[in-house]
Amino acid sequence: MDLLKQKIEKDGVVLSDSVLKVDSFLNHQIDPVLMQAIGEEFAKRFKEDGITKILTIESSGIAPALMTAITLGTKVVFARKRKSLTLVNDLLTAKVYSFTKNETNEISVSNNFINENDRVLIIDDFLANGQAALGLLEIVEQANAKAVGIGIVIEKAFQEGGKLLRDKGIKVESLAQIELLENGVVTFKEEVTV
Ligand code: G4P
């Protein structure tokens, strides 16, 4: 997705050989025009998949998930990382370990909002080691719903998440795939078009 790649090149900051800072348009300040284009692109890639629900995880997954949902005409559910005062009963939960932060969070979703009739699209901002996506897949499984695909805004292709998920046979669509972060420069993976 050219618009996204241009934005990453212009406004992304390579913090190290493994971390890209995109606070100015995705992780802190949000660019609504870019987010709308992201939503339309995800909707295009999953339009034939009969999606009935979008599942994401707070906080940075919510904006791209919401924009996708507007185009596909579905609702969005976001998994919570912290305990909520009101979200106490009938919870679907999964443990998510973050290699980056070296901590485990229990994520939770109310089972009122995903059920066995749902065809779920999982959306997230980054794909690194794939642990968040695996946790969301576990929640979909607990709901007896069908995980139809995963949409990722930025995939760090040099980390293992993408392979882990694709090896499970899941349709994974990433709008920008980063091959390398080196000496402050972002190198994108060439897109193969068929
Ligand atoms: P994983 O789920 O793929 O295994 O990712 P990991 O544990 O490594 O990542 C933990 C958090 O760091 C996630 O956000 C993830 O989106 C984010 N992250 C991973 N790599 C990068 C990167 O290169 N740049 C940026 N900006 N973020 C990265 P989070 O802590 O849940 O944050 P938020 O969703 O509340 O913003």
PDB file of C-alpha atoms and ligand atoms in Angstrom:
ATOM      1  CA  MET A   1       0.000   0.000   0.000  1.00  0.00           C
ATOM      2  CA  ASP A   2       1.926   2.977  -1.336  1.00  0.00           C
ATOM      3  CA  LEU A   3       0.370   5.706   0.801  1.00  0.00           C
ATOM      4  CA  LEU A   4       1.291   3.831   3.975  1.00  0.00           C
ATOM      5  CA  LYS A   5       4.820   3.095   2.810  1.00  0.00           C
ATOM      6  CA  GLN A   6       5.356   6.744   1.922  1.00  0.00           C
ATOM      7  CA  LYS A   7       4.110   7.757   5.352  1.00  0.00           C
ATOM      8  CA  ILE A   8       6.470   5.294   7.043  1.00  0.00           C
ATOM      9  CA  GLU A   9       9.402   6.592   4.994  1.00  0.00           C
ATOM     10  CA  LYS A  10       8.540  10.208   5.706  1.00  0.00           C
ATOM     11  CA  ASP A  11       7.403  10.127   9.333  1.00  0.00           C
ATOM     12  CA  GLY A  12       8.569   6.786  10.769  1.00  0.00           C
ATOM     13  CA  VAL A  13      11.609   6.809  13.043  1.00  0.00           C
ATOM     14  CA  VAL A  14      13.875   3.769  13.178  1.00  0.00           C
ATOM     15  CA  LEU A  15      14.633   3.462  16.875  1.00  0.00           C
ATOM     16  CA  SER A  16      16.779   0.342  16.575  1.00  0.00           C
ATOM     17  CA  ASP A  17      17.301  -2.599  14.245  1.00  0.00           C
ATOM     18  CA  SER A  18      14.027  -4.042  15.508  1.00  0.00           C
ATOM     19  CA  VAL A  19      11.761  -1.141  16.442  1.00  0.00           C
ATOM     20  CA  LEU A  20      10.020   1.416  14.246  1.00  0.00           C
ATOM     21  CA  LYS A  21       8.375   4.407  15.887  1.00  0.00           C
ATOM     22  CA  VAL A  22       5.187   5.563  14.186  1.00  0.00           C
ATOM     23  CA  ASP A  23       3.750   7.730  16.938  1.00  0.00           C
ATOM     24  CA  SER A  24       2.893  10.585  14.618  1.00  0.00           C
ATOM     25  CA  PHE A  25       0.229   8.693  12.621  1.00  0.00           C
ATOM     26  CA  LEU A  26      -0.591   5.304  14.184  1.00  0.00           C
ATOM     27  CA  ASN A  27       0.438   4.695  17.786  1.00  0.00           C
ATOM     28  CA  HIS A  28      -0.240   8.031  19.460  1.00  0.00           C
ATOM     29  CA  GLN A  29      -1.405  10.756  17.097  1.00  0.00           C
ATOM     30  CA  ILE A  30      -3.700   9.236  14.481  1.00  0.00           C
ATOM     31  CA  ASP A  31      -3.923  10.351  10.862  1.00  0.00           C
ATOM     32  CA  PRO A  32      -7.607   9.904   9.946  1.00  0.00           C
ATOM     33  CA  VAL A  33      -7.098  10.229   6.189  1.00  0.00           C
ATOM     34  CA  LEU A  34      -4.467   7.496   6.204  1.00  0.00           C
ATOM     35  CA  MET A  35      -6.614   5.423   8.559  1.00  0.00           C
ATOM     36  CA  GLN A  36      -9.573   5.687   6.201  1.00  0.00           C
ATOM     37  CA  ALA A  37      -7.412   4.486   3.305  1.00  0.00           C
ATOM     38  CA  ILE A  38      -6.147   1.616   5.488  1.00  0.00           C
ATOM     39  CA  GLY A  39      -9.721   0.629   6.320  1.00  0.00           C
ATOM     40  CA  GLU A  40     -10.706   0.660   2.647  1.00  0.00           C
ATOM     41  CA  GLU A  41      -7.685  -1.446   1.698  1.00  0.00           C
ATOM     42  CA  PHE A  42      -8.409  -4.094   4.355  1.00  0.00           C
ATOM     43  CA  ALA A  43     -12.071  -4.111   3.332  1.00  0.00           C
ATOM     44  CA  LYS A  44     -11.044  -4.696  -0.293  1.00  0.00           C
ATOM     45  CA  ARG A  45      -8.744  -7.583   0.622  1.00  0.00           C
ATOM     46  CA  PHE A  46     -11.369  -9.325   2.765  1.00  0.00           C
ATOM     47  CA  LYS A  47     -14.572  -8.368   0.951  1.00  0.00           C
ATOM     48  CA  GLU A  48     -15.222 -11.895  -0.365  1.00  0.00           C
ATOM     49  CA  ASP A  49     -14.744 -13.544   3.031  1.00  0.00           C
ATOM     50  CA  GLY A  50     -18.166 -12.968   4.557  1.00  0.00           C
ATOM     51  CA  ILE A  51     -16.815 -11.141   7.610  1.00  0.00           C
ATOM     52  CA  THR A  52     -19.424 -10.557  10.320  1.00  0.00           C
ATOM     53  CA  LYS A  53     -17.209  -9.182  13.077  1.00  0.00           C
ATOM     54  CA  ILE A  54     -13.845  -7.478  13.499  1.00  0.00           C
ATOM     55  CA  LEU A  55     -11.722  -8.276  16.532  1.00  0.00           C
ATOM     56  CA  THR A  56      -8.749  -6.210  17.615  1.00  0.00           C
ATOM     57  CA  ILE A  57      -6.795  -5.399  20.758  1.00  0.00           C
ATOM     58  CA  GLU A  58      -6.514  -2.087  22.566  1.00  0.00           C
ATOM     59  CA  SER A  59      -5.238   0.449  21.932  1.00  0.00           C
ATOM     60  CA  SER A  60      -3.576   0.948  18.565  1.00  0.00           C
ATOM     61  CA  GLY A  61      -5.589  -1.734  16.764  1.00  0.00           C
ATOM     62  CA  ILE A  62      -8.857   0.110  17.346  1.00  0.00           C
ATOM     63  CA  ALA A  63      -8.457   2.874  14.735  1.00  0.00           C
ATOM     64  CA  PRO A  64      -7.666   0.639  11.729  1.00  0.00           C
ATOM     65  CA  ALA A  65     -10.258  -1.909  12.899  1.00  0.00           C
ATOM     66  CA  LEU A  66     -12.957   0.745  13.131  1.00  0.00           C
ATOM     67  CA  MET A  67     -12.211   2.158   9.674  1.00  0.00           C
ATOM     68  CA  THR A  68     -12.320  -1.333   8.182  1.00  0.00           C
ATOM     69  CA  ALA A  69     -15.603  -2.038   9.950  1.00  0.00           C
ATOM     70  CA  ILE A  70     -17.242   1.072   8.519  1.00  0.00           C
ATOM     71  CA  THR A  71     -16.501  -0.113   5.006  1.00  0.00           C
ATOM     72  CA  LEU A  72     -17.422  -3.759   5.620  1.00  0.00           C
ATOM     73  CA  GLY A  73     -20.511  -2.837   7.638  1.00  0.00           C
ATOM     74  CA  THR A  74     -19.631  -4.847  10.751  1.00  0.00           C
ATOM     75  CA  LYS A  75     -19.157  -4.114  14.435  1.00  0.00           C
ATOM     76  CA  VAL A  76     -15.740  -4.010  16.128  1.00  0.00           C
ATOM     77  CA  VAL A  77     -14.849  -5.729  19.389  1.00  0.00           C
ATOM     78  CA  PHE A  78     -11.570  -4.911  21.074  1.00  0.00           C
ATOM     79  CA  ALA A  79      -9.874  -7.179  23.553  1.00  0.00           C
ATOM     80  CA  ARG A  80      -8.999  -5.451  26.787  1.00  0.00           C
ATOM     81  CA  LYS A  81      -5.552  -5.767  28.292  1.00  0.00           C
ATOM     82  CA  ARG A  82      -6.551  -4.555  31.729  1.00  0.00           C
ATOM     83  CA  LYS A  83      -9.360  -5.622  33.976  1.00  0.00           C
ATOM     84  CA  SER A  84     -12.471  -3.549  33.473  1.00  0.00           C
ATOM     85  CA  LEU A  85     -14.915  -2.565  36.205  1.00  0.00           C
ATOM     86  CA  THR A  86     -17.890  -3.525  34.073  1.00  0.00           C
ATOM     87  CA  LEU A  87     -16.449  -6.398  32.075  1.00  0.00           C
ATOM     88  CA  VAL A  88     -16.631  -9.111  34.699  1.00  0.00           C
ATOM     89  CA  ASN A  89     -18.937 -11.905  33.595  1.00  0.00           C
ATOM     90  CA  ASP A  90     -18.865 -14.381  30.723  1.00  0.00           C
ATOM     91  CA  LEU A  91     -15.337 -13.590  29.678  1.00  0.00           C
ATOM     92  CA  LEU A  92     -13.271 -15.203  26.986  1.00  0.00           C
ATOM     93  CA  THR A  93      -9.613 -14.829  27.971  1.00  0.00           C
ATOM     94  CA  ALA A  94      -6.149 -15.629  26.658  1.00  0.00           C
ATOM     95  CA  LYS A  95      -2.645 -15.020  27.903  1.00  0.00           C
ATOM     96  CA  VAL A  96      -0.410 -12.922  25.647  1.00  0.00           C
ATOM     97  CA  TYR A  97       3.312 -12.802  26.227  1.00  0.00           C
ATOM     98  CA  SER A  98       5.194  -9.817  24.855  1.00  0.00           C
ATOM     99  CA  PHE A  99       8.824 -10.496  23.960  1.00  0.00           C
ATOM    100  CA  THR A 100       9.342  -6.765  23.524  1.00  0.00           C
ATOM    101  CA  LYS A 101       8.139  -5.911  26.999  1.00  0.00           C
ATOM    102  CA  ASN A 102       8.907  -9.229  28.675  1.00  0.00           C
ATOM    103  CA  GLU A 103       5.504  -9.347  30.329  1.00  0.00           C
ATOM    104  CA  THR A 104       2.339 -11.398  30.077  1.00  0.00           C
ATOM    105  CA  ASN A 105      -1.078  -9.800  29.852  1.00  0.00           C
ATOM    106  CA  GLU A 106      -4.359 -11.582  30.146  1.00  0.00           C
ATOM    107  CA  ILE A 107      -6.593 -10.230  27.416  1.00  0.00           C
ATOM    108  CA  SER A 108     -10.344 -10.511  27.635  1.00  0.00           C
ATOM    109  CA  VAL A 109     -13.483 -10.166  25.548  1.00  0.00           C
ATOM    110  CA  SER A 110     -17.101 -10.560  26.609  1.00  0.00           C
ATOM    111  CA  ASN A 111     -18.705 -13.636  25.083  1.00  0.00           C
ATOM    112  CA  ASN A 112     -21.798 -11.506  24.393  1.00  0.00           C
ATOM    113  CA  PHE A 113     -20.130 -10.014  21.345  1.00  0.00           C
ATOM    114  CA  ILE A 114     -18.673 -12.989  19.470  1.00  0.00           C
ATOM    115  CA  ASN A 115     -20.603 -16.181  18.881  1.00  0.00           C
ATOM    116  CA  GLU A 116     -20.534 -19.403  16.872  1.00  0.00           C
ATOM    117  CA  ASN A 117     -22.150 -17.749  13.856  1.00  0.00           C
ATOM    118  CA  ASP A 118     -19.408 -15.169  13.484  1.00  0.00           C
ATOM    119  CA  ARG A 119     -16.788 -15.057  10.761  1.00  0.00           C
ATOM    120  CA  VAL A 120     -14.097 -12.965  12.375  1.00  0.00           C
ATOM    121  CA  LEU A 121     -11.423 -10.729  10.869  1.00  0.00           C
ATOM    122  CA  ILE A 122      -8.599  -9.940  13.295  1.00  0.00           C
ATOM    123  CA  ILE A 123      -6.935  -6.550  12.802  1.00  0.00           C
ATOM    124  CA  ASP A 124      -3.831  -5.190  14.528  1.00  0.00           C
ATOM    125  CA  ASP A 125      -1.338  -2.382  14.036  1.00  0.00           C
ATOM    126  CA  PHE A 126       1.930  -4.343  14.243  1.00  0.00           C
ATOM    127  CA  LEU A 127       2.889  -7.948  13.669  1.00  0.00           C
ATOM    128  CA  ALA A 128       6.159  -8.827  15.371  1.00  0.00           C
ATOM    129  CA  ASN A 129       6.287 -12.190  17.103  1.00  0.00           C
ATOM    130  CA  GLY A 130       2.607 -12.859  16.577  1.00  0.00           C
ATOM    131  CA  GLN A 131       1.708 -13.355  20.212  1.00  0.00           C
ATOM    132  CA  ALA A 132      -1.149 -10.856  20.236  1.00  0.00           C
ATOM    133  CA  ALA A 133      -2.652 -12.416  17.097  1.00  0.00           C
ATOM    134  CA  LEU A 134      -2.351 -15.897  18.620  1.00  0.00           C
ATOM    135  CA  GLY A 135      -4.172 -14.690  21.743  1.00  0.00           C
ATOM    136  CA  LEU A 136      -6.957 -13.215  19.604  1.00  0.00           C
ATOM    137  CA  LEU A 137      -7.202 -16.465  17.627  1.00  0.00           C
ATOM    138  CA  GLU A 138      -7.595 -18.343  20.903  1.00  0.00           C
ATOM    139  CA  ILE A 139     -10.455 -16.053  21.880  1.00  0.00           C
ATOM    140  CA  VAL A 140     -12.199 -16.646  18.537  1.00  0.00           C
ATOM    141  CA  GLU A 141     -11.790 -20.386  19.081  1.00  0.00           C
ATOM    142  CA  GLN A 142     -13.262 -20.175  22.592  1.00  0.00           C
ATOM    143  CA  ALA A 143     -16.282 -18.392  21.126  1.00  0.00           C
ATOM    144  CA  ASN A 144     -16.653 -21.261  18.610  1.00  0.00           C
ATOM    145  CA  ALA A 145     -16.497 -18.643  15.888  1.00  0.00           C
ATOM    146  CA  LYS A 146     -14.473 -18.880  12.674  1.00  0.00           C
ATOM    147  CA  ALA A 147     -11.255 -16.861  12.278  1.00  0.00           C
ATOM    148  CA  VAL A 148     -11.305 -15.948   8.605  1.00  0.00           C
ATOM    149  CA  GLY A 149      -8.203 -13.820   8.369  1.00  0.00           C
ATOM    150  CA  ILE A 150      -5.769 -11.395   9.918  1.00  0.00           C
ATOM    151  CA  GLY A 151      -5.128  -7.859   8.705  1.00  0.00           C
ATOM    152  CA  ILE A 152      -1.938  -6.151   9.838  1.00  0.00           C
ATOM    153  CA  VAL A 153      -0.973  -2.547   9.193  1.00  0.00           C
ATOM    154  CA  ILE A 154       2.801  -3.021   9.561  1.00  0.00           C
ATOM    155  CA  GLU A 155       4.428  -6.449   9.543  1.00  0.00           C
ATOM    156  CA  LYS A 156       8.038  -6.764  10.597  1.00  0.00           C
ATOM    157  CA  ALA A 157       8.815  -9.627   8.255  1.00  0.00           C
ATOM    158  CA  PHE A 158      12.177 -10.270   9.903  1.00  0.00           C
ATOM    159  CA  GLN A 159      10.382 -11.445  13.033  1.00  0.00           C
ATOM    160  CA  GLU A 160       8.602 -14.742  13.250  1.00  0.00           C
ATOM    161  CA  GLY A 161       4.923 -13.791  13.623  1.00  0.00           C
ATOM    162  CA  GLY A 162       4.015 -13.780   9.941  1.00  0.00           C
ATOM    163  CA  LYS A 163       5.435 -17.244   9.322  1.00  0.00           C
ATOM    164  CA  LEU A 164       3.859 -18.606  12.491  1.00  0.00           C
ATOM    165  CA  LEU A 165       0.395 -17.453  11.442  1.00  0.00           C
ATOM    166  CA  ARG A 166       0.675 -18.325   7.739  1.00  0.00           C
ATOM    167  CA  ASP A 167       1.941 -21.799   8.641  1.00  0.00           C
ATOM    168  CA  LYS A 168      -1.396 -22.299  10.402  1.00  0.00           C
ATOM    169  CA  GLY A 169      -3.073 -21.776   7.034  1.00  0.00           C
ATOM    170  CA  ILE A 170      -4.557 -18.421   7.993  1.00  0.00           C
ATOM    171  CA  LYS A 171      -4.961 -15.678   5.415  1.00  0.00           C
ATOM    172  CA  VAL A 172      -2.670 -12.890   6.618  1.00  0.00           C
ATOM    173  CA  GLU A 173      -2.733  -9.563   4.776  1.00  0.00           C
ATOM    174  CA  SER A 174      -0.144  -6.940   5.721  1.00  0.00           C
ATOM    175  CA  LEU A 175      -0.321  -3.474   4.199  1.00  0.00           C
ATOM    176  CA  ALA A 176       3.402  -2.819   4.638  1.00  0.00           C
ATOM    177  CA  GLN A 177       5.973  -5.541   5.109  1.00  0.00           C
ATOM    178  CA  ILE A 178       9.307  -4.451   6.481  1.00  0.00           C
ATOM    179  CA  GLU A 179      12.232  -6.620   5.524  1.00  0.00           C
ATOM    180  CA  LEU A 180      14.899  -4.731   7.409  1.00  0.00           C
ATOM    181  CA  LEU A 181      15.439  -1.853   9.811  1.00  0.00           C
ATOM    182  CA  GLU A 182      19.092  -0.970   9.581  1.00  0.00           C
ATOM    183  CA  ASN A 183      21.172   2.182  10.093  1.00  0.00           C
ATOM    184  CA  GLY A 184      18.011   4.228  10.442  1.00  0.00           C
ATOM    185  CA  VAL A 185      16.640   3.047   7.088  1.00  0.00           C
ATOM    186  CA  VAL A 186      13.431   1.099   6.436  1.00  0.00           C
ATOM    187  CA  THR A 187      13.641  -1.511   3.693  1.00  0.00           C
ATOM    188  CA  PHE A 188      10.317  -2.895   2.485  1.00  0.00           C
ATOM    189  CA  LYS A 189       9.805  -6.408   1.240  1.00  0.00           C
ATOM    190  CA  GLU A 190       8.928  -6.517  -2.435  1.00  0.00           C
ATOM    191  CA  GLU A 191       5.240  -7.241  -2.965  1.00  0.00           C
ATOM    192  CA  VAL A 192       4.518 -10.203  -5.151  1.00  0.00           C
ATOM    193  CA  THR A 193       1.440  -9.609  -7.254  1.00  0.00           C
ATOM    194  CA  VAL A 194      -0.269 -12.526  -8.919  1.00  0.00           C
TER     195      VAL A 194
HETATM  196  P1  G4P B   1       3.565  -9.547  19.036  1.00  0.00           P
HETATM  197  O1  G4P B   1       2.193  -9.423  19.586  1.00  0.00           O
HETATM  198  O2  G4P B   1       3.580  -9.575  17.512  1.00  0.00           O
HETATM  199  O3  G4P B   1       4.299 -10.724  19.629  1.00  0.00           O
HETATM  200  O4  G4P B   1       4.347  -8.235  19.395  1.00  0.00           O
HETATM  201  P2  G4P B   1       5.202  -7.796  20.665  1.00  0.00           P
HETATM  202  O5  G4P B   1       4.759  -8.517  21.879  1.00  0.00           O
HETATM  203  O6  G4P B   1       6.620  -7.859  20.256  1.00  0.00           O
HETATM  204  O7  G4P B   1       4.733  -6.287  20.758  1.00  0.00           O
HETATM  205  C1  G4P B   1       4.212  -5.687  21.919  1.00  0.00           C
HETATM  206  C2  G4P B   1       3.707  -4.308  21.609  1.00  0.00           C
HETATM  207  O8  G4P B   1       4.671  -3.591  20.852  1.00  0.00           O
HETATM  208  C3  G4P B   1       2.441  -4.247  20.797  1.00  0.00           C
HETATM  209  O9  G4P B   1       1.774  -3.039  21.070  1.00  0.00           O
HETATM  210  C4  G4P B   1       2.979  -4.145  19.367  1.00  0.00           C
HETATM  211  O10 G4P B   1       2.023  -3.612  18.484  1.00  0.00           O
HETATM  212  C5  G4P B   1       4.130  -3.236  19.573  1.00  0.00           C
HETATM  213  N1  G4P B   1       5.235  -3.314  18.635  1.00  0.00           N
HETATM  214  C6  G4P B   1       5.983  -4.392  18.280  1.00  0.00           C
HETATM  215  N2  G4P B   1       6.965  -4.026  17.447  1.00  0.00           N
HETATM  216  C7  G4P B   1       6.836  -2.683  17.260  1.00  0.00           C
HETATM  217  C8  G4P B   1       7.555  -1.718  16.501  1.00  0.00           C
HETATM  218  O11 G4P B   1       8.551  -1.987  15.806  1.00  0.00           O
HETATM  219  N3  G4P B   1       7.105  -0.443  16.578  1.00  0.00           N
HETATM  220  C9  G4P B   1       6.031  -0.071  17.319  1.00  0.00           C
HETATM  221  N4  G4P B   1       5.667   1.208  17.301  1.00  0.00           N
HETATM  222  N5  G4P B   1       5.331  -0.958  18.055  1.00  0.00           N
HETATM  223  C10 G4P B   1       5.739  -2.234  18.020  1.00  0.00           C
HETATM  224  P3  G4P B   1       1.130  -2.634  22.465  1.00  0.00           P
HETATM  225  O12 G4P B   1       2.112  -2.582  23.558  1.00  0.00           O
HETATM  226  O13 G4P B   1      -0.008  -3.551  22.685  1.00  0.00           O
HETATM  227  O14 G4P B   1       0.718  -1.156  22.210  1.00  0.00           O
HETATM  228  P4  G4P B   1      -0.649  -0.423  21.887  1.00  0.00           P
HETATM  229  O15 G4P B   1      -1.456  -1.296  20.959  1.00  0.00           O
HETATM  230  O16 G4P B   1      -1.353  -0.228  23.190  1.00  0.00           O
HETATM  231  O17 G4P B   1      -0.229   0.833  21.223  1.00  0.00           O
END
